[in-house]
């Protein structure tokens, strides 16, 4: 049986449903060394809920939260992209350590691009794709993004955790 993912937009949930999903996010665990690349998932979601430019998502599989990410508008330079407004920034992407290695990251990254295209159509933006930066010491993350159709666009040295790879996928 193959795994599948659903994206749950936290800003679209009522208070009770959001609290349930955030409780599941609080239970997520980072894999060894993952703390170097990703922040606390609950904190990332709470910060994103407070900012108009950020759209936080819970990655759900089998009825439970297995990951998180945020799509952010107007911040692409944080991943080494020249034009902040040309693309969405995919940030804070992580899959719970107990669910890694099953292809969920690849599925969720591809779904994030589809979701960004829907946001662009709904909000009337001019974004043409999604950009992210992934640490060079994270080969599993790089591989998952490549499998999801992202192209490596070169090294980015602006990250807090050392050299990054800027990766891009058009809608």
Short mmCIF file of N, CA and C in Angstrom, two decimals:
data_model
loop_
_atom_site.label_atom_id
_atom_site.label_comp_id
_atom_site.label_asym_id
_atom_site.label_seq_id
_atom_site.Cartn_x
_atom_site.Cartn_y
_atom_site.Cartn_z
N UNK A 1 0.84 -1.18 0.00
CA UNK A 1 0.00 0.00 0.00
C UNK A 1 0.88 1.24 0.00
N UNK A 2 0.62 2.16 -0.92
CA UNK A 2 1.44 3.36 -1.00
C UNK A 2 0.88 4.43 -0.07
N UNK A 3 1.79 5.28 0.39
CA UNK A 3 1.42 6.37 1.29
C UNK A 3 0.85 7.52 0.45
N UNK A 4 0.08 8.36 1.09
CA UNK A 4 -0.43 9.57 0.45
C UNK A 4 -0.44 10.68 1.48
N UNK A 5 -0.51 11.91 1.00
CA UNK A 5 -0.53 13.06 1.91
C UNK A 5 -1.66 14.00 1.52
N UNK A 6 -2.12 14.72 2.52
CA UNK A 6 -3.09 15.79 2.34
C UNK A 6 -2.50 17.01 3.02
N UNK A 7 -2.73 18.16 2.43
CA UNK A 7 -2.27 19.40 3.02
C UNK A 7 -3.43 20.08 3.73
N UNK A 8 -3.21 20.45 4.97
CA UNK A 8 -4.23 21.13 5.75
C UNK A 8 -3.76 22.55 6.02
N UNK A 9 -4.48 23.51 5.44
CA UNK A 9 -4.15 24.92 5.61
C UNK A 9 -4.65 25.37 6.98
N UNK A 10 -3.72 25.66 7.88
CA UNK A 10 -4.11 26.01 9.25
C UNK A 10 -4.97 27.26 9.32
N UNK A 11 -4.75 28.20 8.44
CA UNK A 11 -5.53 29.44 8.47
C UNK A 11 -6.98 29.22 8.06
N UNK A 12 -7.27 28.10 7.43
CA UNK A 12 -8.64 27.81 6.98
C UNK A 12 -9.45 27.02 8.00
N UNK A 13 -8.84 26.61 9.09
CA UNK A 13 -9.52 25.80 10.10
C UNK A 13 -10.19 26.67 11.15
N UNK A 14 -11.27 26.16 11.74
CA UNK A 14 -11.84 26.86 12.89
C UNK A 14 -10.92 26.65 14.09
N UNK A 15 -11.18 27.36 15.16
CA UNK A 15 -10.28 27.34 16.32
C UNK A 15 -10.09 25.94 16.89
N UNK A 16 -11.18 25.16 16.99
CA UNK A 16 -11.09 23.82 17.57
C UNK A 16 -10.25 22.89 16.70
N UNK A 17 -10.52 22.89 15.41
CA UNK A 17 -9.77 22.03 14.50
C UNK A 17 -8.30 22.43 14.45
N UNK A 18 -8.04 23.74 14.47
CA UNK A 18 -6.66 24.23 14.46
C UNK A 18 -5.94 23.76 15.73
N UNK A 19 -6.61 23.84 16.87
CA UNK A 19 -6.00 23.41 18.13
C UNK A 19 -5.66 21.93 18.10
N UNK A 20 -6.52 21.12 17.51
CA UNK A 20 -6.25 19.68 17.41
C UNK A 20 -5.01 19.43 16.55
N UNK A 21 -4.94 20.08 15.40
CA UNK A 21 -3.79 19.88 14.51
C UNK A 21 -2.51 20.42 15.14
N UNK A 22 -2.59 21.56 15.82
CA UNK A 22 -1.39 22.10 16.47
C UNK A 22 -0.93 21.18 17.60
N UNK A 23 -1.87 20.52 18.27
CA UNK A 23 -1.50 19.53 19.29
C UNK A 23 -0.73 18.38 18.68
N UNK A 24 -1.14 17.93 17.49
CA UNK A 24 -0.41 16.87 16.78
C UNK A 24 0.97 17.35 16.36
N UNK A 25 1.05 18.60 15.90
CA UNK A 25 2.35 19.17 15.50
C UNK A 25 3.29 19.21 16.70
N UNK A 26 2.77 19.55 17.86
CA UNK A 26 3.60 19.63 19.07
C UNK A 26 4.22 18.29 19.42
N UNK A 27 3.62 17.20 18.99
CA UNK A 27 4.13 15.86 19.28
C UNK A 27 5.18 15.38 18.27
N UNK A 28 5.39 16.13 17.20
CA UNK A 28 6.36 15.72 16.18
C UNK A 28 7.77 15.69 16.75
N UNK A 29 8.58 14.81 16.19
CA UNK A 29 9.97 14.68 16.61
C UNK A 29 10.89 14.92 15.43
N UNK A 30 11.98 15.65 15.70
CA UNK A 30 13.00 15.87 14.68
C UNK A 30 13.96 14.71 14.67
N UNK A 31 14.43 14.35 13.48
CA UNK A 31 15.43 13.30 13.35
C UNK A 31 16.79 13.80 13.80
N UNK A 32 17.72 12.88 13.94
CA UNK A 32 19.08 13.22 14.35
C UNK A 32 19.68 14.24 13.39
N UNK A 33 20.15 15.36 13.93
CA UNK A 33 20.76 16.41 13.12
C UNK A 33 19.76 17.33 12.45
N UNK A 34 18.47 16.97 12.45
CA UNK A 34 17.47 17.77 11.76
C UNK A 34 17.27 19.14 12.43
N UNK A 35 17.57 19.21 13.71
CA UNK A 35 17.46 20.48 14.41
C UNK A 35 18.40 21.54 13.85
N UNK A 36 19.48 21.10 13.18
CA UNK A 36 20.40 22.05 12.54
C UNK A 36 19.75 22.73 11.34
N UNK A 37 18.76 22.07 10.74
CA UNK A 37 18.17 22.57 9.50
C UNK A 37 16.78 23.16 9.69
N UNK A 38 16.06 22.67 10.67
CA UNK A 38 14.66 23.08 10.85
C UNK A 38 14.46 23.53 12.29
N UNK A 39 13.54 24.44 12.46
CA UNK A 39 13.22 24.90 13.80
C UNK A 39 12.13 24.03 14.42
N UNK A 40 11.68 24.44 15.59
CA UNK A 40 10.60 23.75 16.28
C UNK A 40 9.32 23.86 15.44
N UNK A 41 8.72 22.72 15.08
CA UNK A 41 7.56 22.77 14.18
C UNK A 41 6.38 23.56 14.74
N UNK A 42 6.09 23.42 16.02
CA UNK A 42 4.96 24.16 16.60
C UNK A 42 5.22 25.65 16.56
N UNK A 43 6.41 26.05 16.94
CA UNK A 43 6.75 27.48 16.91
C UNK A 43 6.64 28.03 15.50
N UNK A 44 7.12 27.27 14.51
CA UNK A 44 7.04 27.73 13.12
C UNK A 44 5.59 27.96 12.70
N UNK A 45 4.70 27.06 13.08
CA UNK A 45 3.30 27.18 12.71
C UNK A 45 2.66 28.38 13.41
N UNK A 46 2.96 28.58 14.68
CA UNK A 46 2.38 29.69 15.43
C UNK A 46 2.84 31.04 14.87
N UNK A 47 4.12 31.15 14.52
CA UNK A 47 4.63 32.38 13.92
C UNK A 47 3.95 32.63 12.58
N UNK A 48 3.82 31.60 11.77
CA UNK A 48 3.21 31.74 10.44
C UNK A 48 1.75 32.15 10.53
N UNK A 49 1.04 31.68 11.54
CA UNK A 49 -0.36 32.05 11.70
C UNK A 49 -0.54 33.55 11.96
N UNK A 50 0.49 34.19 12.49
CA UNK A 50 0.40 35.61 12.85
C UNK A 50 0.79 36.55 11.71
N UNK A 51 1.35 36.03 10.62
CA UNK A 51 1.83 36.89 9.54
C UNK A 51 0.99 36.71 8.28
N UNK A 52 0.59 37.83 7.70
CA UNK A 52 -0.24 37.78 6.49
C UNK A 52 0.47 37.16 5.29
N UNK A 53 1.79 37.30 5.24
CA UNK A 53 2.55 36.80 4.08
C UNK A 53 2.83 35.30 4.15
N UNK A 54 2.55 34.67 5.30
CA UNK A 54 2.85 33.25 5.49
C UNK A 54 1.58 32.42 5.53
N UNK A 55 1.66 31.25 4.91
CA UNK A 55 0.55 30.31 4.87
C UNK A 55 1.05 28.97 5.40
N UNK A 56 0.73 28.66 6.67
CA UNK A 56 1.23 27.42 7.28
C UNK A 56 0.35 26.21 6.96
N UNK A 57 1.01 25.08 6.73
CA UNK A 57 0.31 23.84 6.39
C UNK A 57 0.80 22.70 7.27
N UNK A 58 -0.13 21.85 7.60
CA UNK A 58 0.19 20.57 8.22
C UNK A 58 0.09 19.52 7.13
N UNK A 59 1.09 18.66 7.06
CA UNK A 59 1.08 17.53 6.14
C UNK A 59 0.45 16.37 6.91
N UNK A 60 -0.63 15.85 6.36
CA UNK A 60 -1.40 14.80 7.02
C UNK A 60 -1.31 13.52 6.20
N UNK A 61 -1.14 12.41 6.89
CA UNK A 61 -1.16 11.10 6.24
C UNK A 61 -1.80 10.11 7.20
N UNK A 62 -2.77 9.39 6.71
CA UNK A 62 -3.44 8.41 7.56
C UNK A 62 -4.19 9.05 8.71
N UNK A 63 -4.62 10.29 8.54
CA UNK A 63 -5.40 10.96 9.57
C UNK A 63 -4.59 11.58 10.68
N UNK A 64 -3.27 11.67 10.51
CA UNK A 64 -2.46 12.32 11.55
C UNK A 64 -1.40 13.22 10.92
N UNK A 65 -1.00 14.21 11.69
CA UNK A 65 0.03 15.14 11.23
C UNK A 65 1.37 14.42 11.16
N UNK A 66 2.00 14.50 9.99
CA UNK A 66 3.31 13.87 9.79
C UNK A 66 4.38 14.87 9.38
N UNK A 67 3.97 16.12 9.14
CA UNK A 67 4.93 17.12 8.72
C UNK A 67 4.32 18.50 8.70
N UNK A 68 5.15 19.48 8.43
CA UNK A 68 4.71 20.88 8.35
C UNK A 68 5.55 21.61 7.31
N UNK A 69 5.01 22.72 6.85
CA UNK A 69 5.77 23.67 6.03
C UNK A 69 4.98 24.96 5.96
N UNK A 70 5.64 25.99 5.49
CA UNK A 70 5.01 27.28 5.27
C UNK A 70 5.33 27.74 3.86
N UNK A 71 4.34 28.29 3.18
CA UNK A 71 4.55 29.01 1.93
C UNK A 71 4.53 30.48 2.28
N UNK A 72 5.54 31.21 1.84
CA UNK A 72 5.62 32.63 2.16
C UNK A 72 5.75 33.44 0.89
N UNK A 73 5.00 34.50 0.86
CA UNK A 73 5.00 35.43 -0.26
C UNK A 73 5.98 36.56 0.01
N UNK A 74 6.71 36.99 -1.03
CA UNK A 74 7.57 38.17 -0.91
C UNK A 74 8.84 37.97 -0.12
N UNK A 75 9.31 36.74 -0.03
CA UNK A 75 10.49 36.46 0.80
C UNK A 75 11.49 35.53 0.14
N UNK A 76 11.44 35.40 -1.18
CA UNK A 76 12.27 34.43 -1.89
C UNK A 76 13.76 34.67 -1.72
N UNK A 77 14.16 35.90 -1.43
CA UNK A 77 15.59 36.18 -1.26
C UNK A 77 16.17 35.44 -0.05
N UNK A 78 15.32 35.01 0.87
CA UNK A 78 15.79 34.23 2.02
C UNK A 78 16.34 32.86 1.59
N UNK A 79 16.07 32.47 0.35
CA UNK A 79 16.60 31.23 -0.20
C UNK A 79 17.60 31.50 -1.31
N UNK A 80 18.03 32.75 -1.45
CA UNK A 80 19.02 33.08 -2.46
C UNK A 80 18.44 33.44 -3.81
N UNK A 81 17.15 33.67 -3.90
CA UNK A 81 16.49 34.03 -5.16
C UNK A 81 16.55 35.54 -5.33
N UNK A 82 16.75 36.02 -6.54
CA UNK A 82 16.93 37.45 -6.77
C UNK A 82 15.66 38.27 -6.57
N UNK A 83 14.54 37.80 -7.05
CA UNK A 83 13.29 38.57 -7.03
C UNK A 83 12.35 38.00 -5.98
N UNK A 84 12.17 38.74 -4.90
CA UNK A 84 11.33 38.28 -3.80
C UNK A 84 9.90 37.94 -4.22
N UNK A 85 9.39 38.62 -5.23
CA UNK A 85 7.98 38.49 -5.58
C UNK A 85 7.71 37.59 -6.78
N UNK A 86 8.74 37.01 -7.37
CA UNK A 86 8.56 36.17 -8.55
C UNK A 86 8.12 34.75 -8.21
N UNK A 87 8.41 34.32 -6.99
CA UNK A 87 8.13 32.94 -6.58
C UNK A 87 7.73 32.90 -5.10
N UNK A 88 7.11 31.82 -4.70
CA UNK A 88 6.82 31.54 -3.29
C UNK A 88 8.07 30.95 -2.64
N UNK A 89 8.25 31.22 -1.37
CA UNK A 89 9.30 30.59 -0.59
C UNK A 89 8.68 29.44 0.20
N UNK A 90 9.24 28.25 0.03
CA UNK A 90 8.87 27.10 0.84
C UNK A 90 9.84 27.04 2.00
N UNK A 91 9.34 27.18 3.22
CA UNK A 91 10.23 27.23 4.36
C UNK A 91 9.70 26.36 5.50
N UNK A 92 10.61 26.02 6.40
CA UNK A 92 10.21 25.25 7.58
C UNK A 92 9.67 23.88 7.25
N UNK A 93 10.11 23.31 6.15
CA UNK A 93 9.59 22.02 5.70
C UNK A 93 10.24 20.91 6.51
N UNK A 94 9.40 20.07 7.12
CA UNK A 94 9.95 18.89 7.80
C UNK A 94 8.92 17.80 7.91
N UNK A 95 9.42 16.60 7.96
CA UNK A 95 8.61 15.39 8.17
C UNK A 95 9.06 14.79 9.50
N UNK A 96 8.09 14.39 10.31
CA UNK A 96 8.37 13.76 11.60
C UNK A 96 9.35 12.60 11.41
N UNK A 97 10.30 12.49 12.32
CA UNK A 97 11.36 11.48 12.18
C UNK A 97 10.81 10.06 12.11
N UNK A 98 9.68 9.82 12.75
CA UNK A 98 9.09 8.47 12.74
C UNK A 98 8.42 8.12 11.42
N UNK A 99 8.27 9.10 10.52
CA UNK A 99 7.63 8.87 9.22
C UNK A 99 8.56 9.11 8.05
N UNK A 100 9.82 9.42 8.34
CA UNK A 100 10.79 9.67 7.26
C UNK A 100 11.14 8.37 6.54
N UNK A 101 11.59 8.51 5.30
CA UNK A 101 12.03 7.36 4.52
C UNK A 101 10.92 6.63 3.81
N UNK A 102 9.73 7.19 3.79
CA UNK A 102 8.56 6.56 3.14
C UNK A 102 8.07 7.32 1.92
N UNK A 103 8.81 8.35 1.54
CA UNK A 103 8.41 9.14 0.37
C UNK A 103 7.43 10.26 0.68
N UNK A 104 7.11 10.46 1.94
CA UNK A 104 6.15 11.51 2.30
C UNK A 104 6.69 12.90 2.01
N UNK A 105 8.00 13.10 2.20
CA UNK A 105 8.59 14.40 1.92
C UNK A 105 8.48 14.77 0.45
N UNK A 106 8.73 13.80 -0.42
CA UNK A 106 8.61 14.04 -1.86
C UNK A 106 7.17 14.37 -2.23
N UNK A 107 6.23 13.59 -1.70
CA UNK A 107 4.81 13.84 -1.99
C UNK A 107 4.38 15.21 -1.48
N UNK A 108 4.80 15.54 -0.27
CA UNK A 108 4.41 16.82 0.32
C UNK A 108 5.04 18.00 -0.41
N UNK A 109 6.29 17.87 -0.85
CA UNK A 109 6.95 18.95 -1.58
C UNK A 109 6.25 19.21 -2.91
N UNK A 110 5.87 18.14 -3.61
CA UNK A 110 5.15 18.30 -4.87
C UNK A 110 3.77 18.91 -4.62
N UNK A 111 3.11 18.50 -3.55
CA UNK A 111 1.80 19.05 -3.21
C UNK A 111 1.91 20.53 -2.84
N UNK A 112 3.02 20.91 -2.20
CA UNK A 112 3.23 22.31 -1.84
C UNK A 112 3.29 23.20 -3.08
N UNK A 113 3.90 22.70 -4.14
CA UNK A 113 3.98 23.47 -5.39
C UNK A 113 2.57 23.65 -5.97
N UNK A 114 1.78 22.59 -5.96
CA UNK A 114 0.40 22.69 -6.46
C UNK A 114 -0.40 23.68 -5.61
N UNK A 115 -0.18 23.64 -4.31
CA UNK A 115 -0.88 24.56 -3.41
C UNK A 115 -0.46 26.00 -3.66
N UNK A 116 0.83 26.23 -3.90
CA UNK A 116 1.31 27.58 -4.20
C UNK A 116 0.67 28.12 -5.49
N UNK A 117 0.50 27.26 -6.48
CA UNK A 117 -0.16 27.68 -7.72
C UNK A 117 -1.61 28.08 -7.45
N UNK A 118 -2.29 27.34 -6.60
CA UNK A 118 -3.67 27.68 -6.23
C UNK A 118 -3.74 29.00 -5.48
N UNK A 119 -2.80 29.21 -4.56
CA UNK A 119 -2.76 30.48 -3.83
C UNK A 119 -2.52 31.65 -4.78
N UNK A 120 -1.63 31.47 -5.73
CA UNK A 120 -1.35 32.53 -6.70
C UNK A 120 -2.61 32.87 -7.49
N UNK A 121 -3.34 31.85 -7.93
CA UNK A 121 -4.57 32.09 -8.69
C UNK A 121 -5.63 32.76 -7.80
N UNK A 122 -5.76 32.32 -6.58
CA UNK A 122 -6.77 32.86 -5.67
C UNK A 122 -6.46 34.29 -5.22
N UNK A 123 -5.19 34.56 -4.95
CA UNK A 123 -4.79 35.86 -4.41
C UNK A 123 -4.38 36.87 -5.49
N UNK A 124 -4.28 36.40 -6.72
CA UNK A 124 -3.95 37.30 -7.81
C UNK A 124 -2.50 37.70 -7.92
N UNK A 125 -1.61 36.89 -7.42
CA UNK A 125 -0.18 37.21 -7.48
C UNK A 125 0.43 36.86 -8.82
N UNK A 126 1.67 37.23 -8.98
CA UNK A 126 2.38 36.95 -10.22
C UNK A 126 3.46 35.89 -10.06
N UNK A 127 3.42 35.12 -8.97
CA UNK A 127 4.45 34.11 -8.75
C UNK A 127 4.36 33.03 -9.84
N UNK A 128 5.55 32.50 -10.19
CA UNK A 128 5.64 31.51 -11.26
C UNK A 128 6.10 30.15 -10.77
N UNK A 129 6.40 30.01 -9.48
CA UNK A 129 6.89 28.75 -8.95
C UNK A 129 7.22 28.87 -7.48
N UNK A 130 8.02 27.92 -7.02
CA UNK A 130 8.40 27.82 -5.61
C UNK A 130 9.91 27.66 -5.52
N UNK A 131 10.50 28.37 -4.56
CA UNK A 131 11.93 28.25 -4.31
C UNK A 131 12.13 27.85 -2.85
N UNK A 132 13.23 27.19 -2.58
CA UNK A 132 13.59 26.81 -1.22
C UNK A 132 15.10 26.74 -1.13
N UNK A 133 15.58 26.69 0.08
CA UNK A 133 17.00 26.38 0.27
C UNK A 133 17.08 25.18 1.19
N UNK A 134 18.00 24.29 0.86
CA UNK A 134 18.19 23.08 1.64
C UNK A 134 19.68 22.97 1.97
N UNK A 135 19.97 22.63 3.20
CA UNK A 135 21.35 22.58 3.65
C UNK A 135 22.13 21.53 2.86
N UNK A 136 23.38 21.86 2.53
CA UNK A 136 24.23 20.92 1.80
C UNK A 136 24.53 19.67 2.61
N UNK A 137 24.39 19.75 3.94
CA UNK A 137 24.60 18.57 4.79
C UNK A 137 23.33 17.72 4.94
N UNK A 138 22.33 18.00 4.12
CA UNK A 138 21.07 17.28 4.16
C UNK A 138 20.80 16.60 2.82
N UNK A 139 21.56 15.55 2.50
CA UNK A 139 21.38 14.90 1.20
C UNK A 139 20.01 14.25 1.03
N UNK A 140 19.42 13.77 2.12
CA UNK A 140 18.08 13.16 2.01
C UNK A 140 17.05 14.22 1.60
N UNK A 141 17.16 15.40 2.17
CA UNK A 141 16.26 16.48 1.80
C UNK A 141 16.44 16.89 0.35
N UNK A 142 17.69 17.01 -0.07
CA UNK A 142 17.97 17.37 -1.46
C UNK A 142 17.37 16.33 -2.41
N UNK A 143 17.53 15.06 -2.09
CA UNK A 143 17.01 13.99 -2.94
C UNK A 143 15.49 14.04 -3.01
N UNK A 144 14.84 14.28 -1.89
CA UNK A 144 13.37 14.35 -1.87
C UNK A 144 12.88 15.50 -2.74
N UNK A 145 13.55 16.65 -2.64
CA UNK A 145 13.13 17.79 -3.46
C UNK A 145 13.36 17.51 -4.95
N UNK A 146 14.49 16.88 -5.28
CA UNK A 146 14.73 16.54 -6.70
C UNK A 146 13.65 15.59 -7.21
N UNK A 147 13.28 14.60 -6.41
CA UNK A 147 12.22 13.66 -6.81
C UNK A 147 10.89 14.36 -6.98
N UNK A 148 10.70 15.47 -6.27
CA UNK A 148 9.46 16.24 -6.38
C UNK A 148 9.50 17.24 -7.54
N UNK A 149 10.59 17.23 -8.31
CA UNK A 149 10.68 18.07 -9.49
C UNK A 149 11.42 19.38 -9.32
N UNK A 150 12.04 19.59 -8.17
CA UNK A 150 12.82 20.81 -7.96
C UNK A 150 14.18 20.67 -8.64
N UNK A 151 14.66 21.77 -9.21
CA UNK A 151 15.97 21.83 -9.85
C UNK A 151 16.94 22.59 -8.96
N UNK A 152 18.16 22.10 -8.88
CA UNK A 152 19.21 22.78 -8.13
C UNK A 152 19.65 24.00 -8.92
N UNK A 153 19.59 25.17 -8.29
CA UNK A 153 19.97 26.41 -8.95
C UNK A 153 21.26 27.00 -8.40
N UNK A 154 21.98 26.22 -7.59
CA UNK A 154 23.28 26.68 -7.14
C UNK A 154 23.37 26.87 -5.64
N UNK A 155 24.58 27.20 -5.22
CA UNK A 155 24.86 27.36 -3.80
C UNK A 155 24.38 28.70 -3.29
N UNK A 156 23.91 28.70 -2.05
CA UNK A 156 23.49 29.91 -1.35
C UNK A 156 24.19 29.93 0.00
N UNK A 157 24.89 31.00 0.29
CA UNK A 157 25.68 31.07 1.51
C UNK A 157 25.04 31.92 2.60
N UNK A 158 23.76 32.27 2.44
CA UNK A 158 23.10 33.14 3.41
C UNK A 158 22.40 32.45 4.55
N UNK A 159 22.40 31.13 4.57
CA UNK A 159 21.69 30.42 5.62
C UNK A 159 22.44 30.41 6.94
N UNK A 160 21.69 30.29 8.03
CA UNK A 160 22.29 30.28 9.37
C UNK A 160 23.06 28.99 9.67
N UNK A 161 22.73 27.90 8.97
CA UNK A 161 23.31 26.59 9.29
C UNK A 161 24.36 26.16 8.27
N UNK A 162 24.97 27.12 7.58
CA UNK A 162 26.01 26.77 6.62
C UNK A 162 25.51 26.78 5.19
N UNK A 163 26.35 26.35 4.25
CA UNK A 163 26.00 26.40 2.83
C UNK A 163 24.70 25.65 2.51
N UNK A 164 23.92 26.29 1.63
CA UNK A 164 22.63 25.76 1.20
C UNK A 164 22.65 25.55 -0.31
N UNK A 165 21.70 24.78 -0.78
CA UNK A 165 21.41 24.68 -2.21
C UNK A 165 20.09 25.37 -2.45
N UNK A 166 20.06 26.30 -3.39
CA UNK A 166 18.81 26.91 -3.80
C UNK A 166 18.17 25.99 -4.82
N UNK A 167 16.89 25.65 -4.58
CA UNK A 167 16.17 24.75 -5.49
C UNK A 167 14.86 25.41 -5.91
N UNK A 168 14.46 25.14 -7.16
CA UNK A 168 13.30 25.82 -7.74
C UNK A 168 12.46 24.84 -8.54
N UNK A 169 11.15 25.06 -8.47
CA UNK A 169 10.22 24.32 -9.34
C UNK A 169 9.14 25.28 -9.80
N UNK A 170 8.94 25.35 -11.11
CA UNK A 170 7.88 26.17 -11.69
C UNK A 170 6.54 25.47 -11.51
N UNK A 171 5.46 26.27 -11.59
CA UNK A 171 4.11 25.68 -11.54
C UNK A 171 3.86 24.89 -12.80
#
